[in-house]
Short mmCIF file of C-alpha atoms in Angstrom, two decimals:
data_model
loop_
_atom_site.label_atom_id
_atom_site.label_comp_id
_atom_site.label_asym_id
_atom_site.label_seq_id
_atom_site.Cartn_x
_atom_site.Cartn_y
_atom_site.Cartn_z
CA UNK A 243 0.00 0.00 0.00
CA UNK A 244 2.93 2.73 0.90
CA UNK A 245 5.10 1.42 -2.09
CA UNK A 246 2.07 2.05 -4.17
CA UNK A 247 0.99 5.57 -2.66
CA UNK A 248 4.98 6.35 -3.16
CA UNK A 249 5.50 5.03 -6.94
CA UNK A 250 2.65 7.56 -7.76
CA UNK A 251 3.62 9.97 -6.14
CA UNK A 252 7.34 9.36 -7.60
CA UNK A 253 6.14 8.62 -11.44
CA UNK A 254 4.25 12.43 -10.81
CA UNK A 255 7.56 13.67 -9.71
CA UNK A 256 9.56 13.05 -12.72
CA UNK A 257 6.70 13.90 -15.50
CA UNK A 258 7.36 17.32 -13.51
CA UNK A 259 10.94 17.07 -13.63
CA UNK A 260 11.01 15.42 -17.22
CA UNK A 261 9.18 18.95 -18.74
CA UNK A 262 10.51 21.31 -16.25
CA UNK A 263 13.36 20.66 -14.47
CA UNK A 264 15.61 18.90 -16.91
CA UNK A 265 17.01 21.34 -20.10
CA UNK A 266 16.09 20.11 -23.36
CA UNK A 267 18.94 18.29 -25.00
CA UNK A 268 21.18 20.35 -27.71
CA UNK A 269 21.03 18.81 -31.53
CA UNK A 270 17.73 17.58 -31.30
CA UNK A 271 14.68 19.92 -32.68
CA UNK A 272 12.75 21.60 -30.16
CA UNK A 273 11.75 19.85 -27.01
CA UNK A 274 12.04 16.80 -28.98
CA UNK A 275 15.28 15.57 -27.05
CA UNK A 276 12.24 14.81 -23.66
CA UNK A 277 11.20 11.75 -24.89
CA UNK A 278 14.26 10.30 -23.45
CA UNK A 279 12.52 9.86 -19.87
CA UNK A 280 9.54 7.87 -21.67
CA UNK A 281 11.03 6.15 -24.38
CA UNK A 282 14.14 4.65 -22.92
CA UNK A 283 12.28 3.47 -19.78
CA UNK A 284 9.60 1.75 -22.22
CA UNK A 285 11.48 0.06 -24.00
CA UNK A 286 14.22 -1.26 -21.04
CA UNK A 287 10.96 -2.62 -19.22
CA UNK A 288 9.54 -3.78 -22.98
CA UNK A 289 13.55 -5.79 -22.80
CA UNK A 290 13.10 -6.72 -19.09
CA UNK A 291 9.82 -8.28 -19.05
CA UNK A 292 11.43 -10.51 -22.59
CA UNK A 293 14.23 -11.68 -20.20
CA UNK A 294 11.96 -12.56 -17.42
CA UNK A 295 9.89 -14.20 -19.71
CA UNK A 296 12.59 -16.62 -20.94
CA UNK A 297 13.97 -17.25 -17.61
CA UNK A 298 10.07 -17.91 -15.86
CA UNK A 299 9.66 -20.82 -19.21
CA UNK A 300 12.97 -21.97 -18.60
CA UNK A 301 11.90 -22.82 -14.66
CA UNK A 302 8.84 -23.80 -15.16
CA UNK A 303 10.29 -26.66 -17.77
CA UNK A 304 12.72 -27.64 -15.20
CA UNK A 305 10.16 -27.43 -11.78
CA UNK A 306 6.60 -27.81 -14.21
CA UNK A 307 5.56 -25.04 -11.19
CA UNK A 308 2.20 -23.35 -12.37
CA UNK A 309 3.64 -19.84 -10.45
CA UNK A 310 6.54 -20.14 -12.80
CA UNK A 311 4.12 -20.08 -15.94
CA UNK A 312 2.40 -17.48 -14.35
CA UNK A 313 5.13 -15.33 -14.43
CA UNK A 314 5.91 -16.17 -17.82
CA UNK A 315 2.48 -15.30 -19.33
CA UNK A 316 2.18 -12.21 -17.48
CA UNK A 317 5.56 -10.74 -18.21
CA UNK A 318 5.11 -11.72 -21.80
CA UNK A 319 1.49 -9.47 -21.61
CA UNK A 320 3.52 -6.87 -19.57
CA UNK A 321 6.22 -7.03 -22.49
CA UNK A 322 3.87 -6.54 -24.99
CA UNK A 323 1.90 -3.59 -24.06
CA UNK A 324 5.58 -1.91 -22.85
CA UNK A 325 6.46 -2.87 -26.48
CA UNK A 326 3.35 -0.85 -28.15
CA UNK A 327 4.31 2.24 -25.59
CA UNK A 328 7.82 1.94 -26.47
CA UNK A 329 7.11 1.21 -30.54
CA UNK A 330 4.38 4.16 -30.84
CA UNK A 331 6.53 6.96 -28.45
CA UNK A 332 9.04 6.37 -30.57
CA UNK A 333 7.35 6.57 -34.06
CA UNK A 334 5.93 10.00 -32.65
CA UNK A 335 9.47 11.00 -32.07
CA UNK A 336 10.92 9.82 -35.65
CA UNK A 337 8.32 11.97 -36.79
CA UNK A 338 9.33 15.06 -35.41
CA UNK A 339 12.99 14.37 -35.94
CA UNK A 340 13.66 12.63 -38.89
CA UNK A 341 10.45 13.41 -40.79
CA UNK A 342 8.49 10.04 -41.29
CA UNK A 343 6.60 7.84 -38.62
CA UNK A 344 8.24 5.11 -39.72
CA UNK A 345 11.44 4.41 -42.11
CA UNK A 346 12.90 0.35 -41.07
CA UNK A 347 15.61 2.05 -39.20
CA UNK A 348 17.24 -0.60 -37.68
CA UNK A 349 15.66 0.07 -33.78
CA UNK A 350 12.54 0.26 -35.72
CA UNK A 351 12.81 -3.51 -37.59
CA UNK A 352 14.08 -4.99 -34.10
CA UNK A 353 11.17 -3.55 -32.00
CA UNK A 354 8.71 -5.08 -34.85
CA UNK A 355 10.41 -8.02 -34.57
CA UNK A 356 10.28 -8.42 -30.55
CA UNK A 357 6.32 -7.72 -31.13
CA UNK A 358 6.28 -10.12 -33.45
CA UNK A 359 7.45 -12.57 -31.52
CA UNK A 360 5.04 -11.40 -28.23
CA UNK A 361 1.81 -11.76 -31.14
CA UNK A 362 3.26 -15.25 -32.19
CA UNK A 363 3.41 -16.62 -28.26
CA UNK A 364 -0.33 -14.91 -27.62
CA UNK A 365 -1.44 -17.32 -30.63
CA UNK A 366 0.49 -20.21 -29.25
CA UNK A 367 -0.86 -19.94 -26.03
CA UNK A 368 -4.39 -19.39 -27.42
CA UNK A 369 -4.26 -22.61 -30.20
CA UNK A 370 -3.74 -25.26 -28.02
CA UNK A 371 -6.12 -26.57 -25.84
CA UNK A 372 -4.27 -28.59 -23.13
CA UNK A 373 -3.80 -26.62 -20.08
CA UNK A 374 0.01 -28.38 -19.83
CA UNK A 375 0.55 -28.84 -22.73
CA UNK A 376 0.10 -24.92 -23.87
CA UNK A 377 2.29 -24.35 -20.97
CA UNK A 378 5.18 -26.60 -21.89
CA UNK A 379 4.74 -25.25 -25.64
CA UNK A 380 4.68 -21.38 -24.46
CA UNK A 381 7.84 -21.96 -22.75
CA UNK A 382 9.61 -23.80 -25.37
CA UNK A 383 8.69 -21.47 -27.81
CA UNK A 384 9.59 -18.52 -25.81
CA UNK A 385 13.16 -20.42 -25.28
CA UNK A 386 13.62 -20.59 -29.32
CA UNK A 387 13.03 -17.20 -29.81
CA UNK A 388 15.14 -15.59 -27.43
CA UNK A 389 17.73 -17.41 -28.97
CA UNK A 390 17.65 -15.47 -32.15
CA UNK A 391 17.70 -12.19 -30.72
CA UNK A 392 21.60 -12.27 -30.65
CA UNK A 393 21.59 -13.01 -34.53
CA UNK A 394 19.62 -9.41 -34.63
CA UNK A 395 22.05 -7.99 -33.35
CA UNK A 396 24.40 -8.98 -35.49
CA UNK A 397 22.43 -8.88 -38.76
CA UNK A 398 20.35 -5.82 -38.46
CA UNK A 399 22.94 -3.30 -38.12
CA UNK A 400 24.83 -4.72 -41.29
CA UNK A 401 21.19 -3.76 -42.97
CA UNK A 402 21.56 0.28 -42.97
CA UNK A 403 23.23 2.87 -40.21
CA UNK A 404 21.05 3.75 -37.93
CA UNK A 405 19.86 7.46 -37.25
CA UNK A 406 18.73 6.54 -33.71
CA UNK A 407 20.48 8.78 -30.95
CA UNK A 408 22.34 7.04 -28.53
CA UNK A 409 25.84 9.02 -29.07
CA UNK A 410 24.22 12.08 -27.96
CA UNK A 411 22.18 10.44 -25.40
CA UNK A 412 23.96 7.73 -23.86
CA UNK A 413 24.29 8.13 -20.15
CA UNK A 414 27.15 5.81 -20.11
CA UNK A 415 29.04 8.53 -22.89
CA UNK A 416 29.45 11.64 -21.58
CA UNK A 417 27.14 14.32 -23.38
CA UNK A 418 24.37 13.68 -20.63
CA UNK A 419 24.50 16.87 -18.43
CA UNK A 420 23.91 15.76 -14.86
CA UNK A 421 19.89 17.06 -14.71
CA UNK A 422 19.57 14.81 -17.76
CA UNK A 423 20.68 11.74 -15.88
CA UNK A 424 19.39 12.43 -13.15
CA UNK A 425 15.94 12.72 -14.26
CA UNK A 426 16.63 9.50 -16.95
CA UNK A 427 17.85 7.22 -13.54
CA UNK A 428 14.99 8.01 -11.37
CA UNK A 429 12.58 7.59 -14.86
CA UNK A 430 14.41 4.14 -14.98
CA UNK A 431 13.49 3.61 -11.53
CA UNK A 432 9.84 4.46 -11.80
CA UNK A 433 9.32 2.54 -14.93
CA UNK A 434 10.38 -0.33 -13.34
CA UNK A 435 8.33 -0.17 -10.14
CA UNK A 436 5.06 0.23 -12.07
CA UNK A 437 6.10 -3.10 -14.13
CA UNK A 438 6.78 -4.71 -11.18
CA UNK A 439 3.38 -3.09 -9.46
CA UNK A 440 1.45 -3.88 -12.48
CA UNK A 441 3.01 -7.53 -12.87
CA UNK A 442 2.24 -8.54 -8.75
CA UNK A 443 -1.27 -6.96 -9.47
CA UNK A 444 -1.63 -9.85 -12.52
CA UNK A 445 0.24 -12.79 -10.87
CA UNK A 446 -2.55 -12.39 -8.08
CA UNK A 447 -5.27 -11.87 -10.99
CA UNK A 448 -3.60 -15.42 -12.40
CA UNK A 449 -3.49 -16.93 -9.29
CA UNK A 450 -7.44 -16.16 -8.22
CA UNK A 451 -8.18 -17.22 -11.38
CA UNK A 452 -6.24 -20.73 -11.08
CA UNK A 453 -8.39 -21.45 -8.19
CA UNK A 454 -11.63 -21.46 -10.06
CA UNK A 455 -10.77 -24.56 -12.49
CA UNK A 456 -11.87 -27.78 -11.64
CA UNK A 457 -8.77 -29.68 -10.90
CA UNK A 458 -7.68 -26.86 -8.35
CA UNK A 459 -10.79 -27.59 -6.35
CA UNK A 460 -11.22 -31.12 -6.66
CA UNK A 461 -7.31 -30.94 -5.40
CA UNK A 462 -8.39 -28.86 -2.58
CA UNK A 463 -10.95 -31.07 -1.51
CA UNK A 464 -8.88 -33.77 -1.65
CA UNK A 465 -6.10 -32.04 0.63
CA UNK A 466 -9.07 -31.10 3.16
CA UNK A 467 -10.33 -34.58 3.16
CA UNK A 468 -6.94 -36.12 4.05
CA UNK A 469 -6.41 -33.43 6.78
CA UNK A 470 -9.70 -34.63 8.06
CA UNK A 471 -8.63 -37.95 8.52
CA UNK B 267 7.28 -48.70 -38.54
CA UNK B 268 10.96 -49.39 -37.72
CA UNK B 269 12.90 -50.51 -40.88
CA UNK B 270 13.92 -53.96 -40.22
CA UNK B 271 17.37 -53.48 -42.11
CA UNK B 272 18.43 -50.05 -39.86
CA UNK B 273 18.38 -51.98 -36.42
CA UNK B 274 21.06 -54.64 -36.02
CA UNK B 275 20.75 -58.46 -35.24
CA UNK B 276 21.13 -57.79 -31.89
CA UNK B 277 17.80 -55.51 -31.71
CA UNK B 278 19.65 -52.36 -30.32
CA UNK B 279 19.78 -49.16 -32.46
CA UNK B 280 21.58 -46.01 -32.46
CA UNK B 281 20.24 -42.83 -32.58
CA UNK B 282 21.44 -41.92 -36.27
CA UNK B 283 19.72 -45.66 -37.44
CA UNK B 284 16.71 -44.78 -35.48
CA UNK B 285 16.98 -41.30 -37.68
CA UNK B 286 17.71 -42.17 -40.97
CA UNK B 287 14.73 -45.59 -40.46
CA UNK B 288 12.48 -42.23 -39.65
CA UNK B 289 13.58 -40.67 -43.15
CA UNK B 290 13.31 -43.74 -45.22
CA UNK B 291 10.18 -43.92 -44.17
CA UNK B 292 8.85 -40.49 -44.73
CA UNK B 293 10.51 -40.59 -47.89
CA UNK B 294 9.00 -43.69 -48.93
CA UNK B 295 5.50 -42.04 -47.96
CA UNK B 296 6.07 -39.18 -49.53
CA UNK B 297 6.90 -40.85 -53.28
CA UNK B 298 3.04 -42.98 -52.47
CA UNK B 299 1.16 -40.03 -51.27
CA UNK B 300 3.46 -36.74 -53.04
CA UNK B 301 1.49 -34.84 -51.00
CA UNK B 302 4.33 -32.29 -49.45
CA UNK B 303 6.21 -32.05 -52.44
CA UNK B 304 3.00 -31.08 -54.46
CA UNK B 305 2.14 -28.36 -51.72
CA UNK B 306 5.11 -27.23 -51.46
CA UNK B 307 6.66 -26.93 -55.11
CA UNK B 308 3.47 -26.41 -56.79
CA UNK B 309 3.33 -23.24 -54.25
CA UNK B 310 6.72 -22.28 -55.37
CA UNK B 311 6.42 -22.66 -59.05
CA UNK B 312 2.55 -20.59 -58.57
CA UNK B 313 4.59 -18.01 -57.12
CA UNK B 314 7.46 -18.09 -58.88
CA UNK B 315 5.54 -17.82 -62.34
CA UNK B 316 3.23 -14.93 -60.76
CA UNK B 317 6.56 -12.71 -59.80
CA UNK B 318 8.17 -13.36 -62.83
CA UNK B 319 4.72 -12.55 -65.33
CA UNK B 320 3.94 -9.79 -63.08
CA UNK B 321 7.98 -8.10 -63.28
CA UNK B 322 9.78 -9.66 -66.55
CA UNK B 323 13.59 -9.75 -66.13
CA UNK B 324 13.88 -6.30 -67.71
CA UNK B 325 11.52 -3.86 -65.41
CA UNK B 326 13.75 -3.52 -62.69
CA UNK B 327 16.78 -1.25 -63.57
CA UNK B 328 20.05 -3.07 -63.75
CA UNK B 329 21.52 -1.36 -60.47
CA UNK B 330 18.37 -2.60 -58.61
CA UNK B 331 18.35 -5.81 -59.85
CA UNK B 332 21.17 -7.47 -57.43
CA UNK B 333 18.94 -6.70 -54.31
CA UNK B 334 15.00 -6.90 -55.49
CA UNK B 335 15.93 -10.31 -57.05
CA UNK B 336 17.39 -11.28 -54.07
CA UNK B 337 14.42 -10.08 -52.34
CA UNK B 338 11.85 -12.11 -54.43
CA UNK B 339 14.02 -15.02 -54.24
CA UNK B 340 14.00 -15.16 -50.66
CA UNK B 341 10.63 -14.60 -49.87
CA UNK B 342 9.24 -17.32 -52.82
CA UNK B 343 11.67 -19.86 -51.02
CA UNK B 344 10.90 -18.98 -47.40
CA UNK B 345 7.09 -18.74 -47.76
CA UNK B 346 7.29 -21.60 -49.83
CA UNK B 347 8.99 -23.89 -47.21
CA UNK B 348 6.32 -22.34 -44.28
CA UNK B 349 3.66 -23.84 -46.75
CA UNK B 350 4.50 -27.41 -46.51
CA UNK B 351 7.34 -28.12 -44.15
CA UNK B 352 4.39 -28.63 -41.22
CA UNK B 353 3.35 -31.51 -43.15
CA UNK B 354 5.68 -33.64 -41.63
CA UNK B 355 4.39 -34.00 -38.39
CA UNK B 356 0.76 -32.67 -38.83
CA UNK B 357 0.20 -36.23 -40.95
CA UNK B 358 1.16 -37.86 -38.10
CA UNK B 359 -1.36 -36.74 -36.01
CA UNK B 360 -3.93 -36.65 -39.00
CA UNK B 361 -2.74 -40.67 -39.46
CA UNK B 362 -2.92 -41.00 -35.87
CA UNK B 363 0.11 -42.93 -35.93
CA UNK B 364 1.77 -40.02 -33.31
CA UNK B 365 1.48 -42.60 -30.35
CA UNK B 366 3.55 -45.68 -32.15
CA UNK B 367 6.31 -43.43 -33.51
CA UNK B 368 6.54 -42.20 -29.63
CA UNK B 369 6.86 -45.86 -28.61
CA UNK B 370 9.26 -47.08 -31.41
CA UNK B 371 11.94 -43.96 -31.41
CA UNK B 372 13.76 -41.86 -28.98
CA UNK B 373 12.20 -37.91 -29.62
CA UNK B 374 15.63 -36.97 -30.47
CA UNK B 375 15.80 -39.58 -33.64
CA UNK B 376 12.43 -38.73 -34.26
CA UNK B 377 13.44 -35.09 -34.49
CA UNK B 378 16.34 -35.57 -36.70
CA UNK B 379 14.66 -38.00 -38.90
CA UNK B 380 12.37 -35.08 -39.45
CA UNK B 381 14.95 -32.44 -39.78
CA UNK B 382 16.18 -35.07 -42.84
CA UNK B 383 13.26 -35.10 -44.45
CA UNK B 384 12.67 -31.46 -44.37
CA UNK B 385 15.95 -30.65 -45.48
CA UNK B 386 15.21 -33.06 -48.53
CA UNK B 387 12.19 -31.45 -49.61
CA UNK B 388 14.16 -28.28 -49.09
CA UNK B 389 16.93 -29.17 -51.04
CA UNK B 390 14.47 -30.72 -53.92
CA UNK B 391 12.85 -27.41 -53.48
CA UNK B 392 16.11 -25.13 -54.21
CA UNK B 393 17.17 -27.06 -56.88
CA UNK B 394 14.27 -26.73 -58.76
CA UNK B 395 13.22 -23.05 -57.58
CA UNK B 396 16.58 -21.40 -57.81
CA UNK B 397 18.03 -22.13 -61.17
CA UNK B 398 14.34 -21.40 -62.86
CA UNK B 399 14.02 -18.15 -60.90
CA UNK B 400 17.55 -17.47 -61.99
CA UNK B 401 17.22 -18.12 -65.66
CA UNK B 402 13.36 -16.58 -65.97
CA UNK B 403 14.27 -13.31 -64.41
CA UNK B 404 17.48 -13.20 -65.92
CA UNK B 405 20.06 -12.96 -62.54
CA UNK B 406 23.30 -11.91 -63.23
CA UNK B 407 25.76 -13.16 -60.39
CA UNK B 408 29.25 -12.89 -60.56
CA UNK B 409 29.93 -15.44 -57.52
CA UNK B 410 27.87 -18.31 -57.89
CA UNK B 411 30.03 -20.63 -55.15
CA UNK B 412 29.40 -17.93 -52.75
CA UNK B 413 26.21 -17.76 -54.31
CA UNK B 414 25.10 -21.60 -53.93
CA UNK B 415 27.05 -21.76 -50.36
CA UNK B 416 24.43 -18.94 -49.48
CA UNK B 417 21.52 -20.56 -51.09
CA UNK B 418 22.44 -24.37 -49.05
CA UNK B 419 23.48 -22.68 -45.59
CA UNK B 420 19.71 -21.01 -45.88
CA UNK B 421 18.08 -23.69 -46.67
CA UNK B 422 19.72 -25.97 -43.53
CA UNK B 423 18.23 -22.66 -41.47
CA UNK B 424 15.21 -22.83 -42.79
CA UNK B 425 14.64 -26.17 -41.60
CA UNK B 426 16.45 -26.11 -38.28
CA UNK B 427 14.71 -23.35 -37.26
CA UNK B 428 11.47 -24.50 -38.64
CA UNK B 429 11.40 -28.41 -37.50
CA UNK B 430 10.70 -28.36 -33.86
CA UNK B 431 7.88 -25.53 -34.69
CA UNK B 432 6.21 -27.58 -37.04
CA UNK B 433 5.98 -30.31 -33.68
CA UNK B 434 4.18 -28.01 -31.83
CA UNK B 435 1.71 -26.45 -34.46
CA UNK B 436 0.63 -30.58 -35.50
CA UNK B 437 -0.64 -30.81 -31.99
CA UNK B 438 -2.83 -27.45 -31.78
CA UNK B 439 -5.34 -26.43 -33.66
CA UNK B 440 -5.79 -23.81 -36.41
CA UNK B 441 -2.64 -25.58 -37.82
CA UNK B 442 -1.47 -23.87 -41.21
CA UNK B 443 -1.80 -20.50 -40.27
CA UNK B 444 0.07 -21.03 -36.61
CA UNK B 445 2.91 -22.36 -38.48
CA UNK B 446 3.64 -19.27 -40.67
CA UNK B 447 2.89 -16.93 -37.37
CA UNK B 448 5.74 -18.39 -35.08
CA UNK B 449 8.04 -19.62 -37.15
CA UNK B 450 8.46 -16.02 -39.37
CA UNK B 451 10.05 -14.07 -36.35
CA UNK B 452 12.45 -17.08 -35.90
CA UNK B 453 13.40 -16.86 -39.18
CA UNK B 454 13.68 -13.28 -40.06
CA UNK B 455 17.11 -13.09 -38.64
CA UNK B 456 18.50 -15.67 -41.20
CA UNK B 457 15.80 -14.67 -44.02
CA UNK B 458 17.65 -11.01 -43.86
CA UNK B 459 21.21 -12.16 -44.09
CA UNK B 460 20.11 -15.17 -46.92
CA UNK B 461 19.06 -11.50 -49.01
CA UNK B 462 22.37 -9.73 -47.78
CA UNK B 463 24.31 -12.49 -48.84
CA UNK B 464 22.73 -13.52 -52.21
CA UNK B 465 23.04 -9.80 -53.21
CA UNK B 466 26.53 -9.74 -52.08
CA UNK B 467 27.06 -12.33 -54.95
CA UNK B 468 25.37 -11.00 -57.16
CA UNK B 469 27.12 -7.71 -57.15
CA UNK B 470 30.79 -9.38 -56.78
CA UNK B 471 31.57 -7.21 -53.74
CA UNK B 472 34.49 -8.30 -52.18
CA UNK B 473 33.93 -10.53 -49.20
CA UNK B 474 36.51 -12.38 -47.58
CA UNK B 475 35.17 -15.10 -44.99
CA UNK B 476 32.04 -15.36 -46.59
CA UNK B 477 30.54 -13.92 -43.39
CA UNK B 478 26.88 -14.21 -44.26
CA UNK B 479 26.82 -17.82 -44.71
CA UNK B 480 28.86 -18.08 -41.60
CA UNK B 481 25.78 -16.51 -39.65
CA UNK B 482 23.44 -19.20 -41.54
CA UNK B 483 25.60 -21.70 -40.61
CA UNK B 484 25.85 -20.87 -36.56
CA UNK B 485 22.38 -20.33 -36.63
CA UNK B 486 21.47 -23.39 -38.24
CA UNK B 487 23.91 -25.07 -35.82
CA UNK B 488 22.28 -22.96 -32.45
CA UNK B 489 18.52 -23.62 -33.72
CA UNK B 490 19.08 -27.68 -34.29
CA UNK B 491 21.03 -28.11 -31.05
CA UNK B 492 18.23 -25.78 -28.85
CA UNK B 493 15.71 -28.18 -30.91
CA UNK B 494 17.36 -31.41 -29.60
CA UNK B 495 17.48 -29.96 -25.78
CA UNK B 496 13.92 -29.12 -26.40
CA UNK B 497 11.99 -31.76 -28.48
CA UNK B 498 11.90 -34.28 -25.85
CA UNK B 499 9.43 -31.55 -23.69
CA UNK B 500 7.34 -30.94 -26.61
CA UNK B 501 7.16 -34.81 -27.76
CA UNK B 502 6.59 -36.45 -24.61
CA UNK B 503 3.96 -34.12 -22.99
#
């Protein structure tokens, strides 16, 4: 309850500091250089929750725990809508500083490629009927493609240079004045704690939700009986 | 179902005879049935002969040409291969003949049987695809070993990454479209450096190491042995 009360009053904090208190970086046009404390943190969380994801499936194949699925499915839904933030923030901002929503630049084709692979587990998950098997699939498949992601990085820069600023940017160059980073760290920070918020808020959603199927309560009743006796 | 000549006197079998009994057999099915083979090339020659009709080998300007033909070339062969390769294990379960093969091979021969056959009807599928596209559209390529080691080390990616994939779509339902939707984003990493590469011959460019095959190749060799660590899961669940 006070973590929650404090990560909103925190996330208000540096949407303040993010327009006002932080200078707009030089280079970029306008106040374009702000999307920094939105667009990073999206897409770090969007690259987070992925990770999490892979290492949930990979647990739940070794243990076959249902929390461990749990944690895979809702990261994965986590990842996804972090992905769309992260995909359409930064689409607005390609707009205002290169000209075109959208041009295959090469952060552009890997982000479509990440959702890709979030739409393509969603279907998995929703085509097959089992309840373990769909688990067991869901993580194997989300094993496989996390294993190609390092190939991205290898291919898609070979495709075209990218125009995406990280030279300017980067905290760990130096070009980012110290209100910059500041505010950038404690967005990182805040972007974070709402995953985590929002992902504790669906693990107990998944968890409620586990109870109502059959086997659960024909378990439970079993568990009472035996107590019983 | 075993092949009474791949298992010795002595009834024990290795994995590779287990395999290759696996292949023989699908082989042998597919020459009765030519039911992949028909899916798959007949989609590849439709397409193929619809690109070609709808371009000509002279509409796209000669500097272009290295890169859109590569372009075309790629995407005939990899939709082409997501059209049929599911067939090997979705006629299984059609057949119903999933539970015996579970009984009489290890998943790991099972799975490399499978990865045989699909890089047969791969390779039948590039031989016959890439020399017509080639001679219809009028490709000029100035490297044609770099140009056929490109062509091959795509092809063994397209069916490593696409094998163990086309296990889990023959067990869920809404089966050809699934296959298509999960195995793309697995395969766009080698589908863009099969188009880098076969442009790179095609131009001449000077290109020691042969680095885009050596990408095919590692992640041919990463996707088959992440299959083999994972099969058993999805075969014996």
């Amino acid at each position: 309850m006070i973590a929650k009360v404090l990560l909103s009053i925190w996330m208000t904090l540096i949407i303040v500091a993010a327009f006002l208190y932080a200078d707009a970086a030089a280079g970029f046009p306008g106040e374009t250089s702000r999307i920094l404390f939105f667009h990073v943190p999206q897409a770090w969380v969007a690259t987070l929750s992925f990770l999490l994801s892979m290492i949930a499936s990979c647990i739940y194949l070794a243990r076959r725990s249902l929390k461990a699925d749990n944690l895979a499915l809702s990261a994965a839904e986590l990842g996804l809508l972090f992905c769309l933030l992260a995909t359409v923030s930064g689409s607005i901002f390609a707009k205002a500083a290169w000209g075109s929503f959208w041009n295959w630049d090469p952060r552009e084709t890997s982000i479509v490629i990440l959702l890709m692979i979030y739409g393509a587990y969603f279907a998995l998950r929703s085509a097959v009927g089992d309840a373990d098997k769909r688990r067991v699939f869901a993580a194997v498949y989300a094993i496989l493609a996390f294993v190609t992601v390092p190939f991205l990085v290898f291919v898609v820069p070979r495709i075209t240079a990218s125009l995406h600023p990280e030279n300017t940017m980067n905290p760990a160059k130096p070009g980012m004045d110290p209100k910059t980073l500041k505010v950038f760290l404690g967005s990182l920070l805040a972007y974070t704690g709402l995953f985590i918020w929002i992902l504790r808020l669906r693990l107990r959603l998944l968890k409620l939700e586990s109870m109502q199927e059959p086997e659960f309560v024909v378990r439970e009743k079993i568990d009472q009986e035996g107590e019983r006796q | 179902m075993k092949n009474g000549r791949w298992i010795t006197e002595t009834g024990s079998s290795t994995y590779l005879s287990e395999a290759v009994a696996i292949w023989l057999r699908d082989l042998r099915g597919e020459f009765r049935t030519r039911y992949a083979v028909n899916a798959i090339l007949m989609f590849a020659v439709t397409t193929l002969i619809a690109v070609s009709f709808s371009i000509g080998s002279f509409r796209i300007g000669e500097a272009e040409q290295p890169f859109l033909y590569a372009v075309l070339l790629w995407i005939i062969l990899v939709f082409s291969a997501l059209s049929g390769l599911s067939r090997s294990f979705v006629k299984e379960e059609e057949a119903g003949t999933m539970d015996v093969l579970k009984l009489s091979a290890r998943p790991q021969a099972v799975f490399l049987g499978k990865l045989f056959f699909n890089l047969t009807l791969l390779g039948a599928l590039e031989l016959i695809i890439v020399p017509s596209f080639i001679l219809l559209m009028n490709y000029e390529i100035e490297l044609p070993g770099f140009f056929a080691a490109m062509v091959i080390a795509g092809g063994i990616g397209l069916g490593g990454g696409t094998t163990i994939v086309a296990a889990m779509i023959a067990q869920a339902s809404a089966r050809g479209a699934l296959f298509s939707v999960l195995s793309f984003p697995l395969l766009l990493p080698l589908m863009i450096t099969a188009i880098k590469g076969c442009e790179k011959a095609a131009v001449g460019a000077n290109n020691p190491g042969w680095p885009e095959v050596r990408i095919a190749v590692a992640y041919s060799i990463v996707m088959i042995v992440m299959s083999l660590f994972l099969f058993p899961l999805i075969w014996e669940e």
